Each structure stands twice: as C-alpha cells, then as structure tokens.
mmCIF file of C-alpha atoms in Angstrom:
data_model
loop_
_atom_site.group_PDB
_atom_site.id
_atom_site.type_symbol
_atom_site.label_atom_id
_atom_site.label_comp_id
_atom_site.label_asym_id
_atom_site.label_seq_id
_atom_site.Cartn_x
_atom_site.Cartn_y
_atom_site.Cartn_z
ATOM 1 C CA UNK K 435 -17.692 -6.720 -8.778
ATOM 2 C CA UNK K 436 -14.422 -7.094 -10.112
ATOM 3 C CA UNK K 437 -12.587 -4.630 -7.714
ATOM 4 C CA UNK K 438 -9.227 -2.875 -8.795
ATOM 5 C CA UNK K 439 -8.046 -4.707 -12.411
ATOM 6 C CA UNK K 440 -4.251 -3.246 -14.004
ATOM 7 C CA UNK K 441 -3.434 -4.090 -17.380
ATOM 8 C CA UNK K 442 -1.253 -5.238 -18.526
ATOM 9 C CA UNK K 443 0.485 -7.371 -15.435
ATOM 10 C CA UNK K 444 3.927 -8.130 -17.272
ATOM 11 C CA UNK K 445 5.527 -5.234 -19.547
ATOM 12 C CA UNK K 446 8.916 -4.642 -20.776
ATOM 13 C CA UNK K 447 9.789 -1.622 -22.524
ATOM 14 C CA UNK K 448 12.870 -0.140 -24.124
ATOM 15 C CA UNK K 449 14.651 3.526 -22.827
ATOM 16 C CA UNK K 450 12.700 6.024 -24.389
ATOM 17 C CA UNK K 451 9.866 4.337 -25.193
ATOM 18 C CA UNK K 452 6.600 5.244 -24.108
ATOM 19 C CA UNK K 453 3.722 3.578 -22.471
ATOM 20 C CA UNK K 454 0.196 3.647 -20.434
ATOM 21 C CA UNK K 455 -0.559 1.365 -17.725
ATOM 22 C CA UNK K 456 -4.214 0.988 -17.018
ATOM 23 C CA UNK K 457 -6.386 1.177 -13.893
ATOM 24 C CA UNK K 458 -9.642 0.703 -12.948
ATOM 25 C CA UNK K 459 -12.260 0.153 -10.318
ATOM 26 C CA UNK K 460 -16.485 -0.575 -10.007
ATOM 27 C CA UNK K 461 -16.431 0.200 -6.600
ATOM 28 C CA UNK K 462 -17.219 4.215 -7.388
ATOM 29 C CA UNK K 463 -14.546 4.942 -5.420
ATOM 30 C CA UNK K 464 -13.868 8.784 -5.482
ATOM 31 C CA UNK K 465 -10.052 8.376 -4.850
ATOM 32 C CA UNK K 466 -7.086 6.796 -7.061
ATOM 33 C CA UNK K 467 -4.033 6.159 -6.113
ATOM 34 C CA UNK K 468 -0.666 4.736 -8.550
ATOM 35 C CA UNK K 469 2.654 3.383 -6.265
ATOM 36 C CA UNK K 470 5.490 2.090 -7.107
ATOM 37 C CA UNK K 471 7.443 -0.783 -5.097
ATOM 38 C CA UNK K 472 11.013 -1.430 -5.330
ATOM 39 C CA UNK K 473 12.707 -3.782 -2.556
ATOM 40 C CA UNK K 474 13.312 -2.383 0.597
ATOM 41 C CA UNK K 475 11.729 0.393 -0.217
ATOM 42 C CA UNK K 476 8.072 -0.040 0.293
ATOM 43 C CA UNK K 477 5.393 1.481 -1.447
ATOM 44 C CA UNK K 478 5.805 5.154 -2.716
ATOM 45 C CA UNK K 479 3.457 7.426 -4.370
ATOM 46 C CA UNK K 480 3.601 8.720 -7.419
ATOM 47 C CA UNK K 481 0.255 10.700 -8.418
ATOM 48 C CA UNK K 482 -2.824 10.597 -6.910
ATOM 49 C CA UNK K 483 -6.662 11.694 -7.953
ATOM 50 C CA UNK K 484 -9.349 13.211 -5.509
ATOM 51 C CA UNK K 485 -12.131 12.582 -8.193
ATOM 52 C CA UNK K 486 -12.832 12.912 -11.912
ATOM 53 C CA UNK K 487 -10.536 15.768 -13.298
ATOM 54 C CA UNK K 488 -8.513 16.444 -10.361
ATOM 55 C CA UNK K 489 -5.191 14.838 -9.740
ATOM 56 C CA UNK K 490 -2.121 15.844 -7.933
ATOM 57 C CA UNK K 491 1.568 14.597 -6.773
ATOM 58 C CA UNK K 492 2.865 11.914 -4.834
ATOM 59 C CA UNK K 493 6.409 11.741 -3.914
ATOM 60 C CA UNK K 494 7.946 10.391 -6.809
ATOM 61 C CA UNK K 495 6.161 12.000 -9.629
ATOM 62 C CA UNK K 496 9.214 13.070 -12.396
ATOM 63 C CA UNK K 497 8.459 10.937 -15.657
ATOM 64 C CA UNK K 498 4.963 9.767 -14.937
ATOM 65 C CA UNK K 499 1.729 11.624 -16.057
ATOM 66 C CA UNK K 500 -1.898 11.187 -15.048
ATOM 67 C CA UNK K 501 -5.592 11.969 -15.779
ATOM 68 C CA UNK K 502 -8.392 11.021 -14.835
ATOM 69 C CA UNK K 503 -11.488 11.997 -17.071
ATOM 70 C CA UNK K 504 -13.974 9.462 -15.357
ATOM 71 C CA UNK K 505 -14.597 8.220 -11.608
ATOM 72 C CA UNK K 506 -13.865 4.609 -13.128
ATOM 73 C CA UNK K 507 -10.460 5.202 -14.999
ATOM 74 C CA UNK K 508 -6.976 6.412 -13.695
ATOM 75 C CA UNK K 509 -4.111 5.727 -16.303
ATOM 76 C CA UNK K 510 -0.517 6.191 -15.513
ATOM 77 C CA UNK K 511 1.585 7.506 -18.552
ATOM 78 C CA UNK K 512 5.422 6.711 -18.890
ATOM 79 C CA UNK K 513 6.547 9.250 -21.153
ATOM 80 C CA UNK K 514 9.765 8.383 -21.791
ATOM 81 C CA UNK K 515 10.823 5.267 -19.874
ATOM 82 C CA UNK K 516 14.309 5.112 -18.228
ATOM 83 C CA UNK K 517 15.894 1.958 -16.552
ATOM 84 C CA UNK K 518 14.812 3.653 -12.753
ATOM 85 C CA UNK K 519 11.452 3.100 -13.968
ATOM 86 C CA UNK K 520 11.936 -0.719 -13.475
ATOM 87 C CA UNK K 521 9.207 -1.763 -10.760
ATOM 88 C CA UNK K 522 6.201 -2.942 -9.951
ATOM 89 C CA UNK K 523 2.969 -0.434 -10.194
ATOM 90 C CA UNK K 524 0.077 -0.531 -7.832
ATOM 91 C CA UNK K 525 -2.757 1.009 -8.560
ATOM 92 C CA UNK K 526 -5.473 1.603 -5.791
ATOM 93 C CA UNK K 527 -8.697 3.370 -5.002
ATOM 94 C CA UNK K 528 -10.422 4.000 -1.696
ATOM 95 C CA UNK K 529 -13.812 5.763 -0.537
ATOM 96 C CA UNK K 530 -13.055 8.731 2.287
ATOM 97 C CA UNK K 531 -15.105 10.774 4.495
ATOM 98 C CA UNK K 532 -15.009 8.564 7.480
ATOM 99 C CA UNK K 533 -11.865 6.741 9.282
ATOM 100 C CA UNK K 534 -13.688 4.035 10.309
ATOM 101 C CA UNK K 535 -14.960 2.792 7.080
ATOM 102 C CA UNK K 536 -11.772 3.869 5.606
ATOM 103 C CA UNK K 537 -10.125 0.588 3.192
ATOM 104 C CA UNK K 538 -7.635 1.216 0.580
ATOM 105 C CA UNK K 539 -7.709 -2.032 -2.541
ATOM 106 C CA UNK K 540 -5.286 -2.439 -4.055
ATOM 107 C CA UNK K 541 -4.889 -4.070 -7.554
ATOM 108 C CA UNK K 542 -2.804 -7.073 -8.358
ATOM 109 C CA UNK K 543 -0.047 -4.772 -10.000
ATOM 110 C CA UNK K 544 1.719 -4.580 -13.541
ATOM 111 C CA UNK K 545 5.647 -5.212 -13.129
ATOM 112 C CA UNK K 546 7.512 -3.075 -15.748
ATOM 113 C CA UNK K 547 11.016 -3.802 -16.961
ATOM 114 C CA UNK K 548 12.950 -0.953 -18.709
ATOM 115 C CA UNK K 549 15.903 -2.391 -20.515
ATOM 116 C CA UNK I 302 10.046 15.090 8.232
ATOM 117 C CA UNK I 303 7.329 12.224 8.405
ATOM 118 C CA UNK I 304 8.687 8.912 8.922
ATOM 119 C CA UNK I 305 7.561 5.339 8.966
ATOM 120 C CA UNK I 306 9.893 2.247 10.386
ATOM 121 C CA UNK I 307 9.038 -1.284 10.395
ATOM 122 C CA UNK I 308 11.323 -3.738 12.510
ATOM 123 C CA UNK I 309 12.429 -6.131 11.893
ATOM 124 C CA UNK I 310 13.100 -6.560 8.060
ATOM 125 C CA UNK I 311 12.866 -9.891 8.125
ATOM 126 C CA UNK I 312 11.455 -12.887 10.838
ATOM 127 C CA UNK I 313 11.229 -16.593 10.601
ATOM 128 C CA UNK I 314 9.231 -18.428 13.270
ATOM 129 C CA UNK I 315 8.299 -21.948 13.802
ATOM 130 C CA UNK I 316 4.236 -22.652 13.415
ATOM 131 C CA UNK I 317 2.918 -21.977 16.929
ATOM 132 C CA UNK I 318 5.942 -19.449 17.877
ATOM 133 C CA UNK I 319 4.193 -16.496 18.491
ATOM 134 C CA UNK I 320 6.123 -12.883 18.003
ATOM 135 C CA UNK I 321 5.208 -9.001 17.007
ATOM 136 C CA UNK I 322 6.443 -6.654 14.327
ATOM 137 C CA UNK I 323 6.945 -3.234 15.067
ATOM 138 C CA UNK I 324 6.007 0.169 12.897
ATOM 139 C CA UNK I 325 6.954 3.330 14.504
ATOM 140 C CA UNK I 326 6.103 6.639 13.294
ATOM 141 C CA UNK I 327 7.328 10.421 13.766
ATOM 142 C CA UNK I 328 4.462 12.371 11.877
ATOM 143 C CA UNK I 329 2.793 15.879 11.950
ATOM 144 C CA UNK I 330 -0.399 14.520 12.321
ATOM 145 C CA UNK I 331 -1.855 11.323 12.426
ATOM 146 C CA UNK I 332 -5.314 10.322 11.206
ATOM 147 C CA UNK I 333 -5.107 6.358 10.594
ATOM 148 C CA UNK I 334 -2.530 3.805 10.847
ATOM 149 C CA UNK I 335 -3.000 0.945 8.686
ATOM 150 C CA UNK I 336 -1.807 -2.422 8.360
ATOM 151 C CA UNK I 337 -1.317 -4.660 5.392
ATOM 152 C CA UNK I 338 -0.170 -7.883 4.273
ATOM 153 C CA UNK I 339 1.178 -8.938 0.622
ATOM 154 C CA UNK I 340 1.646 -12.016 -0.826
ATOM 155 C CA UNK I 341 4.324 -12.674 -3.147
ATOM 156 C CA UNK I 342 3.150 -11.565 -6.803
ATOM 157 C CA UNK I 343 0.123 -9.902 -5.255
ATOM 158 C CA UNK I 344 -1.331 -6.561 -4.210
ATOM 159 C CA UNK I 345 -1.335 -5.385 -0.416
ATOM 160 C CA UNK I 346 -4.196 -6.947 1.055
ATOM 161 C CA UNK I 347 -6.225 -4.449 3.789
ATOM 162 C CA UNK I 348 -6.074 -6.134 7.505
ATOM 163 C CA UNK I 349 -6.599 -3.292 10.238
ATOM 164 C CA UNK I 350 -7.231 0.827 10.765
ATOM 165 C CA UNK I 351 -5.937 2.099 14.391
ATOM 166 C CA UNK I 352 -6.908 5.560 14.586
ATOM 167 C CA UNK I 353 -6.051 6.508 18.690
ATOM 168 C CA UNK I 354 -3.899 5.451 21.156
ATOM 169 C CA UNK I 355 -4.506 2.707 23.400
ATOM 170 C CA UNK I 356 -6.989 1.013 20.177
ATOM 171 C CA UNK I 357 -6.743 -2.564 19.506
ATOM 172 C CA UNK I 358 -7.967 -4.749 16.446
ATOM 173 C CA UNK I 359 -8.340 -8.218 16.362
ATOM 174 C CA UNK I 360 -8.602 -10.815 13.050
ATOM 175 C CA UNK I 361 -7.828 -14.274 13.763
ATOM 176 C CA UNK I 362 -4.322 -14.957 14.988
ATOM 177 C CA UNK I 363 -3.415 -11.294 14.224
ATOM 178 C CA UNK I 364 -3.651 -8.463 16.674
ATOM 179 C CA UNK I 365 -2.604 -4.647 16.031
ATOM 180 C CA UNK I 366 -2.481 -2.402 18.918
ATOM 181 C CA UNK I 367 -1.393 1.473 18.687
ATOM 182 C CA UNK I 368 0.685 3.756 20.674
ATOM 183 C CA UNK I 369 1.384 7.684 20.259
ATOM 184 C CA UNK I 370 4.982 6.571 19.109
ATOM 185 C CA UNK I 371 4.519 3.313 17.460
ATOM 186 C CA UNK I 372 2.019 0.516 16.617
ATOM 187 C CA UNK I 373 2.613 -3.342 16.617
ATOM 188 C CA UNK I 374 1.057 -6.619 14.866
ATOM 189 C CA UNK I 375 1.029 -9.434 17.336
ATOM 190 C CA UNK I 376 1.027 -12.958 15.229
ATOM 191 C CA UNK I 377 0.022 -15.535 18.239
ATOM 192 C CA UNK I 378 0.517 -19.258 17.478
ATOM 193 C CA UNK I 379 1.141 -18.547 13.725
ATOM 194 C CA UNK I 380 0.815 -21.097 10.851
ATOM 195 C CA UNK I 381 2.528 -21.231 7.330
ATOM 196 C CA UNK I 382 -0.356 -19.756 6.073
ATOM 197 C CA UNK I 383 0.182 -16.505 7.897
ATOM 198 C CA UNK I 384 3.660 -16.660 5.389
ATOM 199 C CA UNK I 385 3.525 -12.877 3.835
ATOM 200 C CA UNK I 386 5.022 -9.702 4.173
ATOM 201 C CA UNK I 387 2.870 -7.167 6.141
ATOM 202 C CA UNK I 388 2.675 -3.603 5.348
ATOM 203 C CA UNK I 389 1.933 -0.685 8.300
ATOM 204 C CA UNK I 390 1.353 2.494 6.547
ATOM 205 C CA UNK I 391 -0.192 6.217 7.996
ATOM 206 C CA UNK I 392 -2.706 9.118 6.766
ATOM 207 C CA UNK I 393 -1.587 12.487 7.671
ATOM 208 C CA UNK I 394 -4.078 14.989 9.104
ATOM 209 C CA UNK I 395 -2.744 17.244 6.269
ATOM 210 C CA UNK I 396 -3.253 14.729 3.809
ATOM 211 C CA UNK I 397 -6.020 13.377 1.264
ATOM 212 C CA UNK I 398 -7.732 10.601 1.938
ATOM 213 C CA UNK I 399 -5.944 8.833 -1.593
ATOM 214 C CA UNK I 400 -2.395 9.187 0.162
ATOM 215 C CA UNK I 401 -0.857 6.971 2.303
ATOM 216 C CA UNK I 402 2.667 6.707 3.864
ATOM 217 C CA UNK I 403 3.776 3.478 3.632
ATOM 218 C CA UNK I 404 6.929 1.284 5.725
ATOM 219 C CA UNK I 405 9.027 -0.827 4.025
ATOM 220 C CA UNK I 406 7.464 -3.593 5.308
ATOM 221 C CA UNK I 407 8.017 -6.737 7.707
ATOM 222 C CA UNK I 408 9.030 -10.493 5.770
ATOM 223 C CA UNK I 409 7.746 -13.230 7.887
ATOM 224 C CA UNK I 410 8.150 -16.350 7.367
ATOM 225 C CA UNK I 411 6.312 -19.620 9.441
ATOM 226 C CA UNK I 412 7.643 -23.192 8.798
ATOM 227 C CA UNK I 413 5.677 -26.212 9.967
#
C-alpha cells in the first residue's frame, strides 16, 4: 500500500512551457485534491475531484487543468507555465461520508521551478 | 468571507517548555477542524479532527481542544522531535468532502 505517490518530486520548467504532474493513490479513495504551498501562505486549492469524471475549482485554479478518468489517477496540467507557478504541489486524496473517519494523505509533493 | 489564522508564525521552546498554538476561524459553517504537522521537504502529516465545541484529542505530548471561535494544539513537555510546522485547517458545511481551508501554519521549533 503505497499511499499518495507524485511524480516527478523536482521539476524545472521554462515560461511557456508545458507540463503534467502526476498523482496517484491505492487507497480507493473517492476524493482528489491538488494544493499549492508558497511561504506564508499555507496550502491553497487549486482543483479538486469528487470521483472518476467529475472535477471542479479550488481557489486558485487560472493556468492549471485537471481530469480524472479513473478513481486511481488525478493529473494536474500546467498549460503554459509562468514564473507565479513556482511552488510546491500537493496532491491528496481522502474517503468522505463520515467526520469521524474523515483523514486527508497527503503525498510527499513535486516542487516546480518556472524560470 | 471564511477565514483561518494561526498564531503565532513562528515559536522556539526549550525541550520540556510546554506552550499552545492558536487557529481561529470565522466560517459559515463548520464541519471539521483539522490539524496537521509537516516536516521540512515532506507532505502534511494527519494528527487530529475536532468536529464540536468543547471536543478534545489527545496523541502523545500533543493535545487539540476546540472552541466555537478558535481551536488550539497544546505541545506539553516537548522534545526536538516534535520540531515541525503544524497545519490547522477547516471543512465547510457547504463544502465537499475533497476541500479543505487551510492556515498558514505554526513553525515550532524545540532545542535540547
């Protein structure tokens, strides 16, 4: 049971280039989750997926894409990567329904540098 | 507008100095508080869910207790080990269960 793995963890791209950072959890979780933390700023979210074809908007969602085709799999698409992108990117999945068996794991991140 | 605050930024304590950090929230609706803690280089690491007012979790030298207004970590008699920065996010009524609110998070710091 590997958990939540993110590929790759170091990445440095150049403005304008484009790129897909990869998720993925054997925990059959039915929700995914992609942040971003910068310092001092905690952890914001960007998009966010309620199950296999369904995802919606965090609250920093401009230049990011998502889909998720299979409960496994959540992939987080920089389309065209600008120097703000610079951070590091948490992906993280979590089973709902009940509060107290609620857990959110986190993976160990990817840190992107956008030069 | 929903808001979470952790104080202070930033705390350095001697091993056995015990303190709290503090996460206060103004939101619609709560369903769960959470806390975390992160090691450097590392992903936030699940400690604690508070879910009403007046609960309190316990996990080794950590406690977590919640109010209607606010919700603190008590570190008692820390060691280095307990070194990290910890995390206190919320889950909005409104909200699905993927989305969490998260602080900016409390630095601590124990030397021997």
């Amino acid at each position: 049971n590997a958990g939540v793995t993110q590929t790759p963890k170091f990445q440095v791209l150049k403005t304008g280039q484009s790129m897909t950072l990869q998720c993925a959890q054997d925990m059959n979780h039915e929700y995914m989750s992609w942040y971003r933390q910068d310092p001092g700023m905690g952890l914001r979210l960007i998009h966010y997926s309620v199950g296999a074809g369904i995802t919606d908007q965090g609250e920093v969602p401009n230049g990011y894409n998502v889909s998720r085709s299979t409960t496994e799999d959540f992939p987080l698409r920089l389309l065209s990567a600008a120097p703000s992108q610079t951070s590091v990117y948490f992906c993280a999945s979590s089973q709902g329904g009940d509060l107290s068996l609620y857990e959110q794991y986190f993976g160990p991140g990817t840190r992107l540098t956008v030069t | 507008e929903d808001q979470v605050t952790q104080s202070p930024e930033a705390l350095r304590l001697q091993e056995g100095e015990s303190s709290s950090l503090n996460c206060s929230y103004t939101v619609s609706g709560l369903r769960g508080l959470f806390w975390y803690r992160q090691d450097p280089g590392k992903g936030p690491e699940f400690l604690f869910t508070l879910y009403s007012a007046g609960e309190e979790k316990e996990k080794e030298r950590l406690k977590a207790t919640l109010t209607k207004k606010e919700s603190f970590l008590h570190i008692t008699a820390p060691k280095p080990e307990d070194s990290a920065t910890y995390l206190c996010a919320v889950q909005l009524t409104t909200d699905s269960w993927g989305k969490l609110q998260f602080g900016a998070g409390t630095q601590v710091v124990v030397t021997p």
